[in-house]
XYZ file of C-alpha atoms in Angstrom:
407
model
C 132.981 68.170 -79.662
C 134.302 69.624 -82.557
C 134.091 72.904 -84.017
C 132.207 70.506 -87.265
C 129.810 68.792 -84.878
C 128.894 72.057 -82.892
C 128.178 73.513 -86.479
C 125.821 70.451 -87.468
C 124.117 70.537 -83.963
C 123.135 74.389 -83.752
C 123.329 75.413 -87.452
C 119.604 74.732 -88.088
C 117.822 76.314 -84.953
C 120.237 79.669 -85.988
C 119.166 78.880 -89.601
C 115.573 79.636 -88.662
C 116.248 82.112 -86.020
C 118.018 84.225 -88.848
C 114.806 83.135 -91.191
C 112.210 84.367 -88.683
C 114.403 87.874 -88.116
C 114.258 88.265 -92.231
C 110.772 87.693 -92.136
C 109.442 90.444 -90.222
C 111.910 92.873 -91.024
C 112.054 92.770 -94.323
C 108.325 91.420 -95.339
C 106.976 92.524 -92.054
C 105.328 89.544 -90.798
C 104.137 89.219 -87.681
C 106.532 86.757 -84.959
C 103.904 85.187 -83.700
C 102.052 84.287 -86.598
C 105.503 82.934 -87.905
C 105.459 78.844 -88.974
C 107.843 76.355 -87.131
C 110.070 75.492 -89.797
C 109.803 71.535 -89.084
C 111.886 71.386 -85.734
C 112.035 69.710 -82.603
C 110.009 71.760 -80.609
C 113.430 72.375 -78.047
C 115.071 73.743 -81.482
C 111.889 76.086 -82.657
C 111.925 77.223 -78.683
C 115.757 78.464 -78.719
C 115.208 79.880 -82.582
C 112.658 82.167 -81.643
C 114.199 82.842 -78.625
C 116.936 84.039 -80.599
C 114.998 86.155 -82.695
C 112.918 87.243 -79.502
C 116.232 89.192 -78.517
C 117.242 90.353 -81.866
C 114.134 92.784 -81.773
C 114.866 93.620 -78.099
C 118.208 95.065 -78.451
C 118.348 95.097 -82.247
C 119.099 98.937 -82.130
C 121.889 98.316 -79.966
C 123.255 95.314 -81.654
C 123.609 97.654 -85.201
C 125.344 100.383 -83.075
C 127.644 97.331 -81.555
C 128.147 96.069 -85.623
C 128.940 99.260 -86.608
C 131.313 100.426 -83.901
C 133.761 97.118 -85.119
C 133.675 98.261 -88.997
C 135.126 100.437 -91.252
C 132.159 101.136 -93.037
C 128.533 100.749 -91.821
C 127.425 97.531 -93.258
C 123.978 97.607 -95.649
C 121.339 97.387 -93.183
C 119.929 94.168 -95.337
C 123.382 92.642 -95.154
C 123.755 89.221 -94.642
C 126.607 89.038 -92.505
C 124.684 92.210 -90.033
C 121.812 89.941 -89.713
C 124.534 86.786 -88.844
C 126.308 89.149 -86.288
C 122.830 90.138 -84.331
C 122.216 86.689 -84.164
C 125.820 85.751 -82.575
C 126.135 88.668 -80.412
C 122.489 88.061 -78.993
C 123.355 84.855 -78.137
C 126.574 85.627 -76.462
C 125.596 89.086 -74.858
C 122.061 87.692 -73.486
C 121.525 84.390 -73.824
C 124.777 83.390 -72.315
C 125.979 81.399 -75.037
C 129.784 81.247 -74.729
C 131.117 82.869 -77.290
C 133.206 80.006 -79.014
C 129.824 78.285 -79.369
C 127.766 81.453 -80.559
C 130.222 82.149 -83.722
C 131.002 78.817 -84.609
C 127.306 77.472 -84.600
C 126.423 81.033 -87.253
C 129.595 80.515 -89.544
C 127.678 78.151 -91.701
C 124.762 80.694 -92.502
C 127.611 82.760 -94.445
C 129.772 79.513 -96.150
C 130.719 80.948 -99.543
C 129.917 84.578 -98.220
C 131.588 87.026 -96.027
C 132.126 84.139 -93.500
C 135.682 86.005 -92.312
C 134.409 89.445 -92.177
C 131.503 88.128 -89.498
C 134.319 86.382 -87.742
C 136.010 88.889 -87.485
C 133.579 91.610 -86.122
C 132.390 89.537 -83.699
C 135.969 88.333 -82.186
C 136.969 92.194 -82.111
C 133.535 92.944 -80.298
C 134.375 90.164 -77.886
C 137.732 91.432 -77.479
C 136.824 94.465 -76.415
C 134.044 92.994 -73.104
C 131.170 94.561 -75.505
C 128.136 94.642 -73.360
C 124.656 95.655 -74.282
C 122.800 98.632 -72.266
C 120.604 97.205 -69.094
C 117.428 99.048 -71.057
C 117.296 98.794 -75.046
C 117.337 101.640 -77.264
C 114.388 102.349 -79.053
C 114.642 102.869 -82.939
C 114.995 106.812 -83.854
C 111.719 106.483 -86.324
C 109.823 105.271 -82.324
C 111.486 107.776 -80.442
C 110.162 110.445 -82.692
C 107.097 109.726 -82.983
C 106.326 108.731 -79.649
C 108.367 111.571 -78.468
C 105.919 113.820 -80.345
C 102.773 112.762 -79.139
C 103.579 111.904 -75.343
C 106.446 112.246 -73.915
C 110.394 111.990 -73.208
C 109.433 110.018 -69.750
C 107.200 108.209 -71.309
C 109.847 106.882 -73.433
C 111.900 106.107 -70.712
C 109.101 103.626 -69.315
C 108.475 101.867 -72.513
C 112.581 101.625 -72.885
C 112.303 99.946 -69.532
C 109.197 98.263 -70.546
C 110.944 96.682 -73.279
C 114.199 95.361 -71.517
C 112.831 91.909 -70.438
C 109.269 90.014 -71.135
C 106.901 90.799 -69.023
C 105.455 88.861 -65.647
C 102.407 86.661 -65.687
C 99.217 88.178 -65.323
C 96.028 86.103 -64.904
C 92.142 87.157 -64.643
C 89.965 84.596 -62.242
C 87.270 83.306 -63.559
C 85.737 84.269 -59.486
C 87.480 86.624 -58.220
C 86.837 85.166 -54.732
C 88.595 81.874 -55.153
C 92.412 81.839 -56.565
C 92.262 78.122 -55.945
C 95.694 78.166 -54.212
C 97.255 80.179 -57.070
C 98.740 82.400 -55.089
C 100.813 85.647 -56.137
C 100.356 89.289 -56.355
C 97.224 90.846 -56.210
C 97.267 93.677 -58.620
C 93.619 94.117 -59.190
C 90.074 92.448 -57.467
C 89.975 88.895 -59.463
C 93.706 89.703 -60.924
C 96.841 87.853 -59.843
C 100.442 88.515 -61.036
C 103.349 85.530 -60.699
C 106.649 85.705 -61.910
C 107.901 85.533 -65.894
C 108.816 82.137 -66.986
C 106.064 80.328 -64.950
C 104.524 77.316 -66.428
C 101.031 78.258 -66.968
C 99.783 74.928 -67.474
C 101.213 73.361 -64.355
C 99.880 75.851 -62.188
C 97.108 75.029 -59.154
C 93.690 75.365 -60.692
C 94.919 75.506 -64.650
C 93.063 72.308 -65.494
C 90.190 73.342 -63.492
C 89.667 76.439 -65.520
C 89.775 78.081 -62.424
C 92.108 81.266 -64.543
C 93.129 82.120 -67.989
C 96.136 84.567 -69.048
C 95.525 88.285 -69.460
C 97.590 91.613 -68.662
C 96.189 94.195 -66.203
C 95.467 96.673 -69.139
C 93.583 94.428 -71.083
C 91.457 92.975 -68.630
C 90.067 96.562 -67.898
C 88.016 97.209 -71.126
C 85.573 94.304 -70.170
C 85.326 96.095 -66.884
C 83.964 98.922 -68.403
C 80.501 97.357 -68.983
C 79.806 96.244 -65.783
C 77.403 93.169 -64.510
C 75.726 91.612 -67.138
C 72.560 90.119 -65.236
C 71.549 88.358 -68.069
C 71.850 91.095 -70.503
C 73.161 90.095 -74.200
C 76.627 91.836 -75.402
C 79.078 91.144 -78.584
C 82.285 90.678 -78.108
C 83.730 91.356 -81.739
C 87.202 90.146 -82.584
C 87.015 87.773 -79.725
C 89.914 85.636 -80.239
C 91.399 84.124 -77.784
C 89.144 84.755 -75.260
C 90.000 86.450 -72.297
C 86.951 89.852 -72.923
C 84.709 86.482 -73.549
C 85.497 84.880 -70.416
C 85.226 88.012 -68.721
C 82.185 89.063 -69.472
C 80.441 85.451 -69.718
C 81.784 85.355 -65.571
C 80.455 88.796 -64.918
C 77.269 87.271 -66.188
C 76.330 88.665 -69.646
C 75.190 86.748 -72.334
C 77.913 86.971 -75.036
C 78.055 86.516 -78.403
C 81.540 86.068 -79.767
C 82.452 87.110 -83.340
C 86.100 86.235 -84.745
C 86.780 86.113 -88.392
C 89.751 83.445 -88.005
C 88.673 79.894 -87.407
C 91.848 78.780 -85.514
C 91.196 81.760 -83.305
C 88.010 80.661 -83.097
C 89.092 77.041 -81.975
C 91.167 78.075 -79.253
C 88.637 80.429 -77.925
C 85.948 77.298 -78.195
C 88.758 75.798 -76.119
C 89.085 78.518 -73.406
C 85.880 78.408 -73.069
C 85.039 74.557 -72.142
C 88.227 74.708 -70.092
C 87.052 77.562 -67.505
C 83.634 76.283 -67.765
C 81.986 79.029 -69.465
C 79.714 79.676 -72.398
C 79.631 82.217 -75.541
C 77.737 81.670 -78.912
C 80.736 81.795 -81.290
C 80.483 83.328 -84.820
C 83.222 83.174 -87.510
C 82.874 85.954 -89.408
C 84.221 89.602 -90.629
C 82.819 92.009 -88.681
C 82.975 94.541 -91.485
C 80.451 91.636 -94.079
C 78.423 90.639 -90.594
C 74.867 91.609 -89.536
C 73.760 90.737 -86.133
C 70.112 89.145 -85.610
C 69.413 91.382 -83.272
C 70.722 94.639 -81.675
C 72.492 94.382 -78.175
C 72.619 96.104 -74.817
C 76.382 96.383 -75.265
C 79.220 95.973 -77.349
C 83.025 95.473 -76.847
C 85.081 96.183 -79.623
C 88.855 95.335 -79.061
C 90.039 96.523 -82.658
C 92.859 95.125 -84.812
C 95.519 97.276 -84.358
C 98.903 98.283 -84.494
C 99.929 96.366 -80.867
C 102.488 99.000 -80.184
C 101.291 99.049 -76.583
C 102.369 95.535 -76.254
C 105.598 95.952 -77.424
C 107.262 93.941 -74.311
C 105.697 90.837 -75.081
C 105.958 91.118 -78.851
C 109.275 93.616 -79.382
C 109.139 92.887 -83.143
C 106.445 95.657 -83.284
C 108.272 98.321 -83.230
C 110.609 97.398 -86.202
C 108.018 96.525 -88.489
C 105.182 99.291 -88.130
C 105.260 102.572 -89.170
C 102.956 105.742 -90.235
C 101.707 103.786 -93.261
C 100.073 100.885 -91.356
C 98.793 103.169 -88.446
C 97.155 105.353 -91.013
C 95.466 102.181 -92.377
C 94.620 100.619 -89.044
C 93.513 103.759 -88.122
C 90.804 103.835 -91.560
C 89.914 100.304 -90.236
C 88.781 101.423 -86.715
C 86.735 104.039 -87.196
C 85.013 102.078 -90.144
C 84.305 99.393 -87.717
C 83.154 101.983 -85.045
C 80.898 103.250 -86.942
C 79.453 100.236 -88.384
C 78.952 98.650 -85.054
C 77.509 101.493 -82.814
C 74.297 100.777 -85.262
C 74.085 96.988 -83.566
C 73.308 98.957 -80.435
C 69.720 99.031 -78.600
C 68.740 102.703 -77.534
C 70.815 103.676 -74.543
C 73.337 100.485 -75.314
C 76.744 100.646 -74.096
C 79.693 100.279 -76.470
C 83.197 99.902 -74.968
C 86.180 100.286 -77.494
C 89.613 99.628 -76.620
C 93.084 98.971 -78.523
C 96.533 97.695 -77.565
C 98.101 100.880 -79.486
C 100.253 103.426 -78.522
C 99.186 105.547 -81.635
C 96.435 108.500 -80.498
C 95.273 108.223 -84.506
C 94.609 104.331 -83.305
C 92.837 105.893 -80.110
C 92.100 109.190 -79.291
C 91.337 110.683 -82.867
C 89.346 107.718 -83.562
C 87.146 108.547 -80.676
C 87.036 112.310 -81.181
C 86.060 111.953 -85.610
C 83.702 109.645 -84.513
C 80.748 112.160 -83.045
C 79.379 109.177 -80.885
C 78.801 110.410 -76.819
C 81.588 109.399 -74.548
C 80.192 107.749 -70.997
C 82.774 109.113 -68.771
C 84.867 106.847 -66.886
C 85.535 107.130 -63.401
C 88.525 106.896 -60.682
C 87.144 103.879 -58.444
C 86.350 101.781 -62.262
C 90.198 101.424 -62.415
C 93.259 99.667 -61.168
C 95.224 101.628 -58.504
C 97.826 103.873 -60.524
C 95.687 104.217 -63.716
C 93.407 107.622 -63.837
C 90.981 108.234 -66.497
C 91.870 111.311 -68.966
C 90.109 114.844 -68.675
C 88.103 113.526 -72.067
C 86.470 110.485 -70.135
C 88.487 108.037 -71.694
C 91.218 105.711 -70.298
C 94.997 105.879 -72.041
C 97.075 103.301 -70.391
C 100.916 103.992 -71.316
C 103.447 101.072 -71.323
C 105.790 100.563 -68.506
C 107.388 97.891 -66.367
C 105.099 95.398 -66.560
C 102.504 97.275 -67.761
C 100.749 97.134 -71.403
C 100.493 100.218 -73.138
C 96.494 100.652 -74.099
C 93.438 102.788 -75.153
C 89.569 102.449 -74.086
C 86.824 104.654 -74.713
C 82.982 104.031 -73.292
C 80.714 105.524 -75.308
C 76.657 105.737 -75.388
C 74.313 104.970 -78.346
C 71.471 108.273 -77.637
């Protein structure tokens, strides 16, 4: 093939790959919530695989840029945000190189087309390799360094390098239904990374559904339900809801997205269990009724999460945690009123943030219901405060949970 016909055969997947990279760092959109661009689905699964990588090593592939320059290129440069997408595909993906330059080269025609050339064949030249574990950006490193730790930043480093194994919650914890795979938790089971969830033993059965360790444990929290009623706000896509409709409560699910909704309605039939479902904003809501418990998994900042979705940590900063954070502990203390006398309200985020977590809980003035050793997964203690902070790692989903009591 030649060096025309590879062009025309990978130009367009790069195309969006380099698309999807502008659009969260620049207008920081989400990566997830990103649109498909009109491909074949094989193309839109190597383009955002692409971009996947970019935000895994993108702090290494500017120090790699910038090593094979005489000047530091603008960090909105064109031909910087060609390079990462070469040298990702060359350096991880195991493009070979010929094919990872020459299938970029028409993202830059009638722009600095020889000045990405060249960078990358110097950088080739020279074996250049990325580090085993990604650097985190300075602005993380700070700020994380701050309010945990050095060795904490170590573990969400490592935590970072690869995407994460498979984690699934079953819907009885008795019966894996030939599933298989490591136990990491009663009812939990964790396979390898990569496998096909949808041809596994039991899938079409509804016998499991995807969730990580962390964030099966705020459901946890609350026990048997024995018939008792419980909301489950910002529900989507399911997993609390299946949770606690298999430990037996009687849920009522609230999600203010209707596509959400839908594939919640559709987690639901396929494991075989039942939640009333309510679209709505849980900050314009009123509930009938008031209920026994509450779990409130909050929209936040998803820093803990950062292995599954590494574009998080280029595209949040102080401005939206500070926001988030307003958001929280309006909808705390909105929702602790829905609660009967005595009720139980569980809250939990997927944030690495204390403001999204433990200063939240502490401003708040509502009772915290201790949580105790034998209530968690082996190797996760509660803190001194009676609260649960789950730091990322290997594997692992960075997370914060906090039971508290209505008097």
């Amino acid at each position: 093939m030649s060096d025309s016909e590879v062009e025309t055969v990978g130009a367009e997947s790069r195309r969006a790959a380099l698309t999807m990279v502008d659009a969260v760092l620049r207008r920081g959109q989400r990566f997830d919530a990103l649109p498909a661009h009109g491909l074949a689905p094989s193309d839109e699964g190597l383009a955002r695989a692409i971009a996947g990588e970019v935000f895994r090593h993108l702090t290494d592939l500017d120090a790699l840029i910038d090593s094979a320059t005489a000047q530091p290129l603008p960090g909105d440069a064109k031909a910087r945000a060609v390079l990462r997408i070469a040298l990702v595909q060359a350096l991880v993906l195991g493009t070979p190189p010929h094919a990872a330059i020459t299938t970029v080269l028409p993202l830059v025609m009638g722009g600095p087309k020889r000045l990405v050339h060249g960078v990358f064949g110097t950088l080739m030249r020279r074996g250049a390799t990325l580090p085993e574990v990604p650097t985190l950006p300075e602005a993380v490193r700070a700020r994380w360094g701050s309010a945990w730790s050095y060795t904490m930043l170590g573990d969400a480093a490592r935590a970072i390098a690869a995407p994460p194994p498979l984690d699934v919650s079953l819907r009885h914890p008795e019966d894996d239904g030939g599933l298989g795979g490591e136990v990491i938790a009663p009812g939990q089971r964790r396979l390898p990374r990569g496998t096909p969830v949808t041809e596994l033993p039991g899938y079409e059965d509804g016998k499991f559904w995807v969730q990580n360790l962390s964030a099966a444990i705020p459901a946890r929290l609350l026990g048997p339900g024995n018939g008792r009623r419980v909301l489950d706000l910002c529900a989507a896509p399911g997993g609390k809801t299946m949770q606690l409709a298999a430990a037996g409560w009687q849920v009522t699910a609230v999600e203010q997205h209707a596509k959400r909704a839908e594939r919640l309605r559709e987690n639901l039939a396929r494991t075989k269990l039942s939640a009333d479902i309510v679209i709505a904003d849980v900050m314009a809501w009123e509930p009938p009724a008031p209920f026994q418990a509450i779990l409130l998994d909050a929209p936040c900042s998803a820093t803990g999460i950062l292995a599954r979705h590494p574009d998080v940590i280029h595209r949040i900063g102080p401005k939206d945690i500070a926001a988030l954070a307003g958001l929280q502990a309006r909808m705390l203390a909105r929702t602790a009123e829905w609660l009967t006398p005595n009720g139980v309200l569980v809250y939990a985020t997927c944030s690495v943030e204390p403001e999204e977590g433990e200063q939240v809980i502490a401003a708040s003035g509502l009772t915290v219901d201790p949580v105790g050793a034998d209530e968690l997964p082996d190797g996760i203690a509660p803190a001194p405060e009676g609260w649960v902070r789950i730091l990322p790692a290997p594997a692992r989903d960075g997370f914060f949970m906090a039971r508290l009591k209505r008097p």
